[in-house]
CSV table of C-alpha atoms in Angstrom, one decimal:
chain,number,residue,atom,x,y,z
A,1,UNK,CA,66.1,-6.7,-169.5
A,2,UNK,CA,62.8,-6.7,-171.6
A,3,UNK,CA,59.8,-8.1,-169.7
A,4,UNK,CA,59.4,-10.6,-172.8
A,5,UNK,CA,62.7,-12.4,-172.2
A,6,UNK,CA,62.4,-15.4,-170.3
A,7,UNK,CA,64.8,-16.3,-167.2
A,8,UNK,CA,65.8,-19.7,-168.5
A,9,UNK,CA,69.2,-19.3,-169.7
A,10,UNK,CA,70.0,-18.2,-166.1
A,11,UNK,CA,68.6,-21.2,-164.5
A,12,UNK,CA,71.8,-23.5,-164.3
A,13,UNK,CA,73.5,-20.4,-162.6
A,14,UNK,CA,70.7,-20.5,-159.7
A,15,UNK,CA,70.0,-24.2,-159.5
A,16,UNK,CA,71.9,-26.8,-161.0
A,17,UNK,CA,69.9,-29.3,-163.4
A,18,UNK,CA,71.8,-32.4,-162.9
A,19,UNK,CA,72.6,-33.9,-159.8
A,20,UNK,CA,75.8,-35.8,-160.8
A,21,UNK,CA,79.0,-34.2,-159.9
A,22,UNK,CA,82.0,-33.4,-162.5
A,23,UNK,CA,85.6,-33.9,-161.4
A,24,UNK,CA,87.5,-30.8,-160.4
A,25,UNK,CA,90.0,-31.2,-163.7
A,26,UNK,CA,86.8,-31.1,-165.8
A,27,UNK,CA,85.4,-27.9,-164.4
A,28,UNK,CA,88.1,-26.1,-165.1
A,29,UNK,CA,88.6,-27.1,-168.8
A,30,UNK,CA,84.8,-26.6,-169.5
A,31,UNK,CA,84.1,-23.7,-171.3
A,32,UNK,CA,80.8,-21.4,-170.8
A,33,UNK,CA,78.4,-21.6,-173.8
A,34,UNK,CA,75.3,-19.7,-173.4
A,35,UNK,CA,72.1,-21.8,-174.3
A,36,UNK,CA,69.5,-20.2,-176.5
A,37,UNK,CA,65.8,-20.2,-174.9
A,38,UNK,CA,64.5,-22.3,-177.9
A,39,UNK,CA,66.4,-25.4,-176.9
A,40,UNK,CA,65.4,-25.6,-173.6
A,41,UNK,CA,62.1,-27.3,-172.7
A,42,UNK,CA,59.5,-24.9,-171.7
A,43,UNK,CA,58.3,-25.8,-168.0
A,44,UNK,CA,57.0,-23.7,-165.7
A,45,UNK,CA,58.8,-22.9,-162.4
A,46,UNK,CA,57.6,-24.8,-159.3
A,47,UNK,CA,55.8,-22.4,-156.8
A,48,UNK,CA,58.2,-23.4,-153.9
A,49,UNK,CA,61.4,-25.2,-154.6
A,50,UNK,CA,61.4,-26.5,-150.7
A,51,UNK,CA,59.0,-29.5,-151.5
A,52,UNK,CA,61.0,-30.8,-154.4
A,53,UNK,CA,64.2,-30.1,-152.2
A,54,UNK,CA,62.8,-32.0,-149.2
A,55,UNK,CA,61.7,-35.0,-151.3
A,56,UNK,CA,65.2,-35.2,-152.8
A,57,UNK,CA,66.9,-35.2,-149.8
A,58,UNK,CA,64.5,-38.0,-148.5
A,59,UNK,CA,63.0,-36.1,-145.5
A,60,UNK,CA,59.6,-36.4,-147.1
A,61,UNK,CA,56.8,-33.8,-147.3
A,62,UNK,CA,56.7,-31.4,-144.5
A,63,UNK,CA,54.1,-29.0,-145.4
A,64,UNK,CA,53.5,-25.8,-143.3
A,65,UNK,CA,50.0,-24.9,-142.6
A,66,UNK,CA,50.8,-21.4,-143.7
A,67,UNK,CA,52.2,-22.1,-146.8
A,68,UNK,CA,49.4,-24.5,-147.6
A,69,UNK,CA,46.8,-21.5,-146.5
A,70,UNK,CA,48.6,-19.3,-148.8
A,71,UNK,CA,48.2,-21.5,-151.7
A,72,UNK,CA,44.8,-22.6,-151.2
A,73,UNK,CA,43.8,-18.9,-151.2
A,74,UNK,CA,45.9,-17.9,-154.2
A,75,UNK,CA,44.6,-20.9,-156.3
A,76,UNK,CA,40.9,-21.3,-155.5
A,77,UNK,CA,38.5,-18.6,-156.8
A,78,UNK,CA,36.3,-16.4,-154.7
A,79,UNK,CA,33.1,-17.5,-156.4
A,80,UNK,CA,31.9,-21.1,-156.0
A,81,UNK,CA,32.1,-23.3,-159.2
A,82,UNK,CA,28.6,-23.2,-161.5
A,83,UNK,CA,26.1,-25.4,-160.7
A,84,UNK,CA,26.0,-28.5,-163.2
A,85,UNK,CA,22.2,-29.6,-163.2
A,86,UNK,CA,20.3,-32.0,-165.4
A,87,UNK,CA,17.7,-30.8,-167.7
A,88,UNK,CA,14.7,-31.2,-165.3
A,89,UNK,CA,16.7,-30.2,-162.1
A,90,UNK,CA,17.9,-26.9,-164.2
A,91,UNK,CA,14.3,-26.3,-165.5
A,92,UNK,CA,12.9,-26.7,-161.8
A,93,UNK,CA,16.0,-24.5,-160.5
A,94,UNK,CA,15.0,-21.8,-163.2
A,95,UNK,CA,11.2,-21.8,-162.5
A,96,UNK,CA,11.9,-21.5,-158.7
A,97,UNK,CA,14.4,-18.7,-159.5
A,98,UNK,CA,12.1,-16.9,-161.8
A,99,UNK,CA,9.2,-17.1,-159.4
A,100,UNK,CA,11.3,-15.5,-156.6
A,101,UNK,CA,12.6,-12.6,-158.9
A,102,UNK,CA,8.9,-12.0,-159.7
A,103,UNK,CA,7.8,-12.0,-156.2
A,104,UNK,CA,10.6,-9.6,-155.1
A,105,UNK,CA,9.8,-7.5,-158.1
A,106,UNK,CA,6.1,-7.2,-156.9
A,107,UNK,CA,7.5,-6.3,-153.4
A,108,UNK,CA,9.5,-3.5,-154.4
A,109,UNK,CA,6.7,-2.2,-156.7
A,110,UNK,CA,4.2,-2.4,-153.8
A,111,UNK,CA,6.6,-0.4,-151.5
A,112,UNK,CA,7.5,2.0,-154.5
A,113,UNK,CA,3.7,2.6,-154.9
A,114,UNK,CA,3.2,3.0,-150.9
A,115,UNK,CA,6.1,5.7,-150.8
A,116,UNK,CA,4.5,7.4,-153.8
A,117,UNK,CA,1.4,7.6,-151.9
A,118,UNK,CA,3.0,9.0,-148.9
A,119,UNK,CA,4.7,11.7,-150.9
A,120,UNK,CA,1.5,12.8,-152.8
A,121,UNK,CA,-0.4,13.1,-149.4
A,122,UNK,CA,2.4,15.3,-148.1
A,123,UNK,CA,2.3,17.3,-151.3
A,124,UNK,CA,-1.5,17.7,-151.0
A,125,UNK,CA,-1.3,18.8,-147.5
A,126,UNK,CA,1.4,21.1,-148.0
A,127,UNK,CA,-0.5,22.7,-151.0
A,128,UNK,CA,-3.4,22.9,-148.5
A,129,UNK,CA,-1.3,24.6,-146.0
A,130,UNK,CA,-0.3,27.2,-148.4
A,131,UNK,CA,-3.8,28.1,-149.4
A,132,UNK,CA,-5.4,28.2,-146.1
A,133,UNK,CA,-5.3,30.9,-143.6
A,134,UNK,CA,-7.5,31.7,-140.3
A,135,UNK,CA,-9.0,34.9,-141.8
A,136,UNK,CA,-9.4,33.8,-145.4
A,137,UNK,CA,-6.9,34.8,-148.1
A,138,UNK,CA,-5.6,38.4,-146.9
A,139,UNK,CA,-2.2,39.6,-148.8
A,140,UNK,CA,0.7,39.0,-146.1
A,141,UNK,CA,-0.9,36.2,-144.1
A,142,UNK,CA,-1.4,33.9,-147.3
A,143,UNK,CA,0.7,30.8,-146.6
A,144,UNK,CA,1.6,31.7,-143.2
A,145,UNK,CA,1.0,28.0,-142.0
A,146,UNK,CA,3.0,26.6,-144.9
A,147,UNK,CA,6.0,28.8,-144.1
A,148,UNK,CA,5.9,28.1,-140.4
A,149,UNK,CA,5.7,24.3,-141.4
A,150,UNK,CA,8.6,24.4,-143.9
A,151,UNK,CA,10.7,26.5,-141.7
A,152,UNK,CA,13.9,24.4,-140.6
A,153,UNK,CA,15.4,26.7,-138.0
A,154,UNK,CA,16.4,25.0,-134.8
A,155,UNK,CA,15.8,21.6,-136.2
A,156,UNK,CA,19.3,20.5,-136.1
A,157,UNK,CA,20.1,22.0,-132.9
A,158,UNK,CA,18.4,19.7,-130.6
A,159,UNK,CA,19.7,16.4,-128.8
A,160,UNK,CA,20.5,13.6,-131.3
A,161,UNK,CA,18.0,10.8,-131.0
A,162,UNK,CA,20.8,8.4,-130.0
A,163,UNK,CA,21.3,10.2,-126.8
A,164,UNK,CA,17.5,10.4,-125.7
A,165,UNK,CA,18.2,7.1,-123.8
A,166,UNK,CA,20.8,6.5,-121.5
A,167,UNK,CA,23.9,4.7,-123.2
A,168,UNK,CA,24.6,1.1,-121.8
A,169,UNK,CA,27.0,-1.5,-122.7
A,170,UNK,CA,24.4,-4.1,-122.8
A,171,UNK,CA,20.7,-4.1,-123.8
A,172,UNK,CA,18.2,-4.4,-121.0
A,173,UNK,CA,16.9,-7.9,-120.5
A,174,UNK,CA,13.3,-6.6,-121.2
A,175,UNK,CA,13.1,-4.1,-123.9
A,176,UNK,CA,9.8,-2.6,-122.7
A,177,UNK,CA,8.0,-2.9,-119.4
A,178,UNK,CA,4.2,-3.7,-120.3
A,179,UNK,CA,3.2,-4.0,-116.8
A,180,UNK,CA,4.1,-0.2,-116.2
A,181,UNK,CA,0.9,1.8,-115.0
A,182,UNK,CA,0.7,5.5,-113.8
């Protein structure tokens, strides 16, 4: 069956649409005539047939909290509804929001400038190490301090910093003993 076809012609087979009962003799004489899709009114199928069937039987609405929760989370969007503000309130909201964005961008720019200064000073220190030596610039010893500073052998062989303190289930009541003296 193609996905574009509807199941409306098969609906009487699954659930009778009328509640009146026909006599047994009429059921035997009735011939089957398939109904076309265009003759049936287009109504969406209910989410669950249990509520209508319970209402039909007169038992009332017995809502299961699990079904209610499933319905709620299926039908509600994840994002809250958009704010509906008056003109002045929207202007105040936009002004405060824009001021906060400007403040955050200034903070980000200041942090980036601070990092840039740190990187520049590290670059300058490495360049000074590369050019300086104890006895002046002599052939093989030029850049010896720079090479020693940039040497990474054995850096990752040590104990991880997480193991520098003993592992406990809970943190201490006091983080640091300020009264301790030698």
